[in-house]
Tab-separated table of C-alpha atoms in Angstrom:
chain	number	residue	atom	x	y	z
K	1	UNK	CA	47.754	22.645	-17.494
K	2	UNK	CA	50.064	26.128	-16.980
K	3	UNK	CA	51.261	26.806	-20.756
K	4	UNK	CA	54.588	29.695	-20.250
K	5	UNK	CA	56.194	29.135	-23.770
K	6	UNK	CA	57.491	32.355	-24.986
K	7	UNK	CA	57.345	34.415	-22.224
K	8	UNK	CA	60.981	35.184	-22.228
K	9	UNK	CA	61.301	32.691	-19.093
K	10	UNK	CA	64.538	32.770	-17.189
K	11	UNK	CA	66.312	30.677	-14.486
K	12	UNK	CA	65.358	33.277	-11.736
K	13	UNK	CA	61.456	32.885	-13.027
K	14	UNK	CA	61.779	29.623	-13.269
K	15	UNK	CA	62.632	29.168	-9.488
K	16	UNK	CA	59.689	31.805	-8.436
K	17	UNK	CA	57.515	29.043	-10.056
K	18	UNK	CA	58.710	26.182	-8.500
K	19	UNK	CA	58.282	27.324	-5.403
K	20	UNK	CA	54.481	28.219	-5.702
K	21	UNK	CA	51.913	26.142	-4.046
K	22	UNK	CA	49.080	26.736	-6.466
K	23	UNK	CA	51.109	24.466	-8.846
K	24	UNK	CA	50.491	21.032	-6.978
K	25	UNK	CA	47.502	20.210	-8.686
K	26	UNK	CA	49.290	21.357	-12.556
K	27	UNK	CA	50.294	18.030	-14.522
K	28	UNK	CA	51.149	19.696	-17.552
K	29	UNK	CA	53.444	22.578	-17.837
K	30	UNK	CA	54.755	23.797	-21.569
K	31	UNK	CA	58.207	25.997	-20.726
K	32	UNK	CA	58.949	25.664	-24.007
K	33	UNK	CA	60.938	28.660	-26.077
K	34	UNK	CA	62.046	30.306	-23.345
K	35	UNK	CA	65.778	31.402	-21.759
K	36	UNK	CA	65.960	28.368	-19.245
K	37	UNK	CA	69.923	27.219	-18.310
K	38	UNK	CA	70.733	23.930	-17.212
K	39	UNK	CA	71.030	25.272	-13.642
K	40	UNK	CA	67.265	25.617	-13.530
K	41	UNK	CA	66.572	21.942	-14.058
K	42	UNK	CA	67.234	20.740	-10.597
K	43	UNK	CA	64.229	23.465	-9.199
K	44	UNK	CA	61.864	21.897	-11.532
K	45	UNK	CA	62.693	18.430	-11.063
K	46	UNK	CA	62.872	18.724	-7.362
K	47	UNK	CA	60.408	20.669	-6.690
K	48	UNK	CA	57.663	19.442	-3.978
K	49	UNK	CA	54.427	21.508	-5.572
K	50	UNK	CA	55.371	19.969	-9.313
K	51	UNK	CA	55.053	16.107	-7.954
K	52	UNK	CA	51.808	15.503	-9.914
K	53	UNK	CA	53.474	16.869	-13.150
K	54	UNK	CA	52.793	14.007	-16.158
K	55	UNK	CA	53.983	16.208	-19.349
K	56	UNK	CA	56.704	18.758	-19.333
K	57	UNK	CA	57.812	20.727	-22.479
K	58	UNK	CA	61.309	22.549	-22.266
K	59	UNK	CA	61.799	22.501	-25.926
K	60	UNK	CA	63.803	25.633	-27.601
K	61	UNK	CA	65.558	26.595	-24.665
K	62	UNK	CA	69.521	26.961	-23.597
K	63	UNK	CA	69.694	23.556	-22.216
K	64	UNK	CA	73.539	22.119	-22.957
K	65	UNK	CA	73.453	19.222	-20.792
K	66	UNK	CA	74.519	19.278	-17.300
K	67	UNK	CA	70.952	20.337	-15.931
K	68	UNK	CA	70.245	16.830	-17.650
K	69	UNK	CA	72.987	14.819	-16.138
K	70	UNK	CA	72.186	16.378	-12.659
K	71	UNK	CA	68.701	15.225	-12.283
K	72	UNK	CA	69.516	11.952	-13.777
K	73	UNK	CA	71.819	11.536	-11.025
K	74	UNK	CA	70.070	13.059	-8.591
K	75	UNK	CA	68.386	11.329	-5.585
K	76	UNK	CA	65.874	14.558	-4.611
K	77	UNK	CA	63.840	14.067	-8.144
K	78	UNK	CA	60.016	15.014	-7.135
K	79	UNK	CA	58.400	14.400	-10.433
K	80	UNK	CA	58.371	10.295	-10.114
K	81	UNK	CA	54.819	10.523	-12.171
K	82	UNK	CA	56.378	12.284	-15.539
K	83	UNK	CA	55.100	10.715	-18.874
K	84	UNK	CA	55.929	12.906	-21.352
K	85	UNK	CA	59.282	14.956	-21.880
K	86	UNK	CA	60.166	16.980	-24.623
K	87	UNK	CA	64.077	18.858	-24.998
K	88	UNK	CA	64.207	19.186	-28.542
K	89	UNK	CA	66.064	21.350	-30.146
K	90	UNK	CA	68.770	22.312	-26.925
K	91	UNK	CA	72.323	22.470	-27.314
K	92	UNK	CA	72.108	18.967	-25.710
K	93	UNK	CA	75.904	17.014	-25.526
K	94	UNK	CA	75.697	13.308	-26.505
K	95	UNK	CA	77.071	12.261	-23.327
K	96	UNK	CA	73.980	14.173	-21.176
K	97	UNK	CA	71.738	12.060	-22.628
K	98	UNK	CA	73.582	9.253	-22.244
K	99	UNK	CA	73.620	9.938	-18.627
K	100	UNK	CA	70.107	10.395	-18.452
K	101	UNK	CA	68.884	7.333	-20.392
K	102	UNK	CA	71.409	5.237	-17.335
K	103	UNK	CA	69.213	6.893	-14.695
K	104	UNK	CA	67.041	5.047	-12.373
K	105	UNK	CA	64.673	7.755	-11.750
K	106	UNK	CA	62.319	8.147	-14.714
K	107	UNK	CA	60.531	4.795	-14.955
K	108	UNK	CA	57.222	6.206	-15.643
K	109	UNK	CA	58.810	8.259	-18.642
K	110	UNK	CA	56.275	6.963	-21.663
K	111	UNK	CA	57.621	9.491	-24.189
K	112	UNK	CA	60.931	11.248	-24.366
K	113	UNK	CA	62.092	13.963	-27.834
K	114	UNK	CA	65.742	14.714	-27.650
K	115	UNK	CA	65.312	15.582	-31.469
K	116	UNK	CA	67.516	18.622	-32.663
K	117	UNK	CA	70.515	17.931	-30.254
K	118	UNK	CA	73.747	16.474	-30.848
K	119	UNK	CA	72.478	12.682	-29.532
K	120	UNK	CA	74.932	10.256	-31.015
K	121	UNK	CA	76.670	7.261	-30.200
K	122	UNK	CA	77.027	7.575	-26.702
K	123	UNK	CA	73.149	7.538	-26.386
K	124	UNK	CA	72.744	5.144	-28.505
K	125	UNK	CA	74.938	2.615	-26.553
K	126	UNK	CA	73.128	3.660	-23.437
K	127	UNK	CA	69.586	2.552	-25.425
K	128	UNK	CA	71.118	-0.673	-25.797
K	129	UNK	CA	72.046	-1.363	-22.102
K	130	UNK	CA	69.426	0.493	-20.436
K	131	UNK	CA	67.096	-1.397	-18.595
K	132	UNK	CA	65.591	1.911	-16.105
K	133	UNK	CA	63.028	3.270	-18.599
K	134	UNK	CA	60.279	0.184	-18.218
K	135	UNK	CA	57.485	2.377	-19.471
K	136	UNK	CA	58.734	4.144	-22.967
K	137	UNK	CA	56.786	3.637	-25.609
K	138	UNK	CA	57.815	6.465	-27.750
K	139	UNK	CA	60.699	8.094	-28.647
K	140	UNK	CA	62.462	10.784	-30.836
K	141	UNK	CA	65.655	10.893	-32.208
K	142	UNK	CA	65.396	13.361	-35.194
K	143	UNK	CA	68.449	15.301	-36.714
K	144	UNK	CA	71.144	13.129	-34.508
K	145	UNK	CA	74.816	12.042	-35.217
K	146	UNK	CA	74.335	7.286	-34.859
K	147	UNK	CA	76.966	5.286	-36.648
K	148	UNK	CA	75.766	1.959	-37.774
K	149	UNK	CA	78.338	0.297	-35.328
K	150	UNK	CA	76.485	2.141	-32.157
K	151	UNK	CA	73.229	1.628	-33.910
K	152	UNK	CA	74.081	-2.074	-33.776
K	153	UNK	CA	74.599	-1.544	-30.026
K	154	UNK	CA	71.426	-0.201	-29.615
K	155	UNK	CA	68.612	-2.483	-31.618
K	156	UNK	CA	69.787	-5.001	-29.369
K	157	UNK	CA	68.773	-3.686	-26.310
K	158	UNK	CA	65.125	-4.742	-24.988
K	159	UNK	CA	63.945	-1.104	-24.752
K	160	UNK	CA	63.373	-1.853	-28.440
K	161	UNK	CA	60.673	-4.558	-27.982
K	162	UNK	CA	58.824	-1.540	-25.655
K	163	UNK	CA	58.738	1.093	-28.072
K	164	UNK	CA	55.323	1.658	-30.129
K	165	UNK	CA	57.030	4.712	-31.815
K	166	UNK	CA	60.341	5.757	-32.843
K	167	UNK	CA	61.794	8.832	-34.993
K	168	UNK	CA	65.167	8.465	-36.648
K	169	UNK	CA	64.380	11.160	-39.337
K	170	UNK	CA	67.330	12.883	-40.225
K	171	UNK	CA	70.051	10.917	-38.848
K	172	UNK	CA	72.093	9.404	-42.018
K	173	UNK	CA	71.621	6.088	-41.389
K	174	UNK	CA	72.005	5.088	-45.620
K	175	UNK	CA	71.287	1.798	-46.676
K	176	UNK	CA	73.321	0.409	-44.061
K	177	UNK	CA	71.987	1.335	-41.467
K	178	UNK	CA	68.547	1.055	-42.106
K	179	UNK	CA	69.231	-2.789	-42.847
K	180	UNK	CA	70.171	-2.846	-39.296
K	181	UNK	CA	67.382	-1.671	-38.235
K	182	UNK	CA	65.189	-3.887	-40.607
K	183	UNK	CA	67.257	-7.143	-39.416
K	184	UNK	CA	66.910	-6.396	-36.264
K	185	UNK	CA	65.146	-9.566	-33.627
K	186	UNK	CA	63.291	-7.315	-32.392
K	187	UNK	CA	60.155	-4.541	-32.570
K	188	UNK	CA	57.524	-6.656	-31.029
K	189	UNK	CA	55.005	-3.372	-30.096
K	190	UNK	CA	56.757	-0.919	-33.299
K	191	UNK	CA	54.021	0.791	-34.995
K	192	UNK	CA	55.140	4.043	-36.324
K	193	UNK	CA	58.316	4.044	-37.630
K	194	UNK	CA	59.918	7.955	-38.983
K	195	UNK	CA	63.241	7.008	-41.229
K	196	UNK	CA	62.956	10.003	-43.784
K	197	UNK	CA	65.777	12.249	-44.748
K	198	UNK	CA	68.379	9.340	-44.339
K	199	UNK	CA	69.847	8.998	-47.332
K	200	UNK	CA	69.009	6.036	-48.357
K	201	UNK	CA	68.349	4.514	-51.598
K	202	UNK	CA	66.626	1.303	-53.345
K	203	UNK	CA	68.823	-1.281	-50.872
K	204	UNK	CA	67.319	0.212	-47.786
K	205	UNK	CA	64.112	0.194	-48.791
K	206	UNK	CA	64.166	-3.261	-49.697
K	207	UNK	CA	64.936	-4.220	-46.649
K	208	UNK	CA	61.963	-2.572	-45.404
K	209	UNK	CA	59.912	-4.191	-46.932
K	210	UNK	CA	61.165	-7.797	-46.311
K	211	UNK	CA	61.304	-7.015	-42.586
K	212	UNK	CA	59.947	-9.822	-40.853
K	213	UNK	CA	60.413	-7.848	-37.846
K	214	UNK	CA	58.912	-4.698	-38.499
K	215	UNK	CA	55.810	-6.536	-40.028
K	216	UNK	CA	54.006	-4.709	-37.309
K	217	UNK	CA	54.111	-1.254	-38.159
K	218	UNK	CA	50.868	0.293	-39.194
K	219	UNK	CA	52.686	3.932	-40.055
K	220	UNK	CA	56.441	3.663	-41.860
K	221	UNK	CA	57.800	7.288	-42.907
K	222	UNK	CA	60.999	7.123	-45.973
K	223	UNK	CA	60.114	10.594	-47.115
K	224	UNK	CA	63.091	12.542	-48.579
K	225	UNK	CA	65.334	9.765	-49.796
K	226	UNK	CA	67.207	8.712	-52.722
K	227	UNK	CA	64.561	6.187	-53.951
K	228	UNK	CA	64.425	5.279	-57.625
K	229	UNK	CA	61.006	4.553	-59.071
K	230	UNK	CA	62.150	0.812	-59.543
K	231	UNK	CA	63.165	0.743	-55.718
K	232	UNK	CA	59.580	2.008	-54.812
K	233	UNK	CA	58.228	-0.681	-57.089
K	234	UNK	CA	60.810	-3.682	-55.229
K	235	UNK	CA	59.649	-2.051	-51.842
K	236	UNK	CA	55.256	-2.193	-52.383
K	237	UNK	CA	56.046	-5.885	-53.553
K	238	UNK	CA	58.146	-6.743	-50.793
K	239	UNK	CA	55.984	-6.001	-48.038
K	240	UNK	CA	54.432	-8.642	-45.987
């Protein structure tokens, strides 16, 4: 494991490290909080010394998106054995990870944090029809921009029935769209679920709780929401 998070890391560093033999054995590396540009993505993802990489943190960084739809499309991408990616809190468009989430080469991905970007619609949609990312088990959506129409899109792809873990904290979902979610066919492996700060009151919560679907889930997180103390009550009788 090589941790470099706040080191002041820029492209022209980044590239220096790629290209450095002594790496081919590293399977974690944390570039987190650093200056790193799209254009740096392709050296790290294509780079012949990082092919054993399995977790890769490039959280707090300058990341805007086309870096993202580059590798996605790219047909050079070295790091086939990554399980863990984290680009939280970017400058991430919608439509990057959109792109990335239609890309064939990440099928060993088991966890992917896009949290803190401006993931919306357009990435939900591509949840729902993607059928690349056979390994995710976890993944985090926090502080994005999903309308209950695209969320509708979305539960109904079968990445759902895959995920053990998913975080939708923060995304103004209301009551509506967290009966979506709780309607939903689907969930089969779901066991920690992150819905708080969603604005959503006693109607949401009941649905929660009457899930049939999300009888699964061993962790459920509605912190931060507009529940009344008779909604709480309706919600601890209601679940299965």
């Amino acid at each position: 494991a090589l941790k470099l998070s706040g080191k002041y890391i820029s492209n022209d560093d980044v590239k220096i490290i790629c290209n450095f033999q002594a790496l081919e054995k590293v399977k974690v590396l944390d570039l987190a909080d650093n200056q790193i540009s799209d254009d740096a993505l392709p050296f790290i993802f294509e780079s012949e010394w990082l092919a054993q990489m399995e977790e890769l943190y490039l959280g707090i960084n300058f990341l805007t998106g086309q870096g993202l739809v580059d590798i996605a499309g790219s047909n050079q991408v070295k790091l086939a054995n990554l399980k863990t990616l984290v680009v939280s809190d970017n400058r991430l468009t919608d439509a990057s990870v959109a792109e990335f989430m239609r890309s064939n080469n990440f099928s060993k991905l088991e966890s992917l944090d896009v949290g803190w970007n401006e993931v919306g619609n357009e990435t939900a949609k591509a949840l729902g029809e993607s059928t690349s990312f056979h390994g995710l088990k976890k993944l985090e959506m926090e502080r994005g921009y999903i309308d209950v129409e695209a969320l509708k899109e979305m539960v109904q792809g079968d990445l759902m029935d895959q995920l053990q873990e998913l975080n939708l904290s923060a995304n103004k979902l209301k009551d509506e769209g967290v009966k979506v979610l709780a309607q939903a066919p689907k969930w089969k492996a779901l066991k920690v679920l992150r819905l708080s700060q969603n604005m959503f009151g006693d109607e949401g919560a009941t649905s929660l709780g009457q899930s049939v679907s999300l009888s699964g889930l061993t962790h459920l997180y509605i912190g931060r929401n507009y529940l009344a103390p008779m909604g709480h009550k309706r919600f601890t009788k209601a679940k299965p």
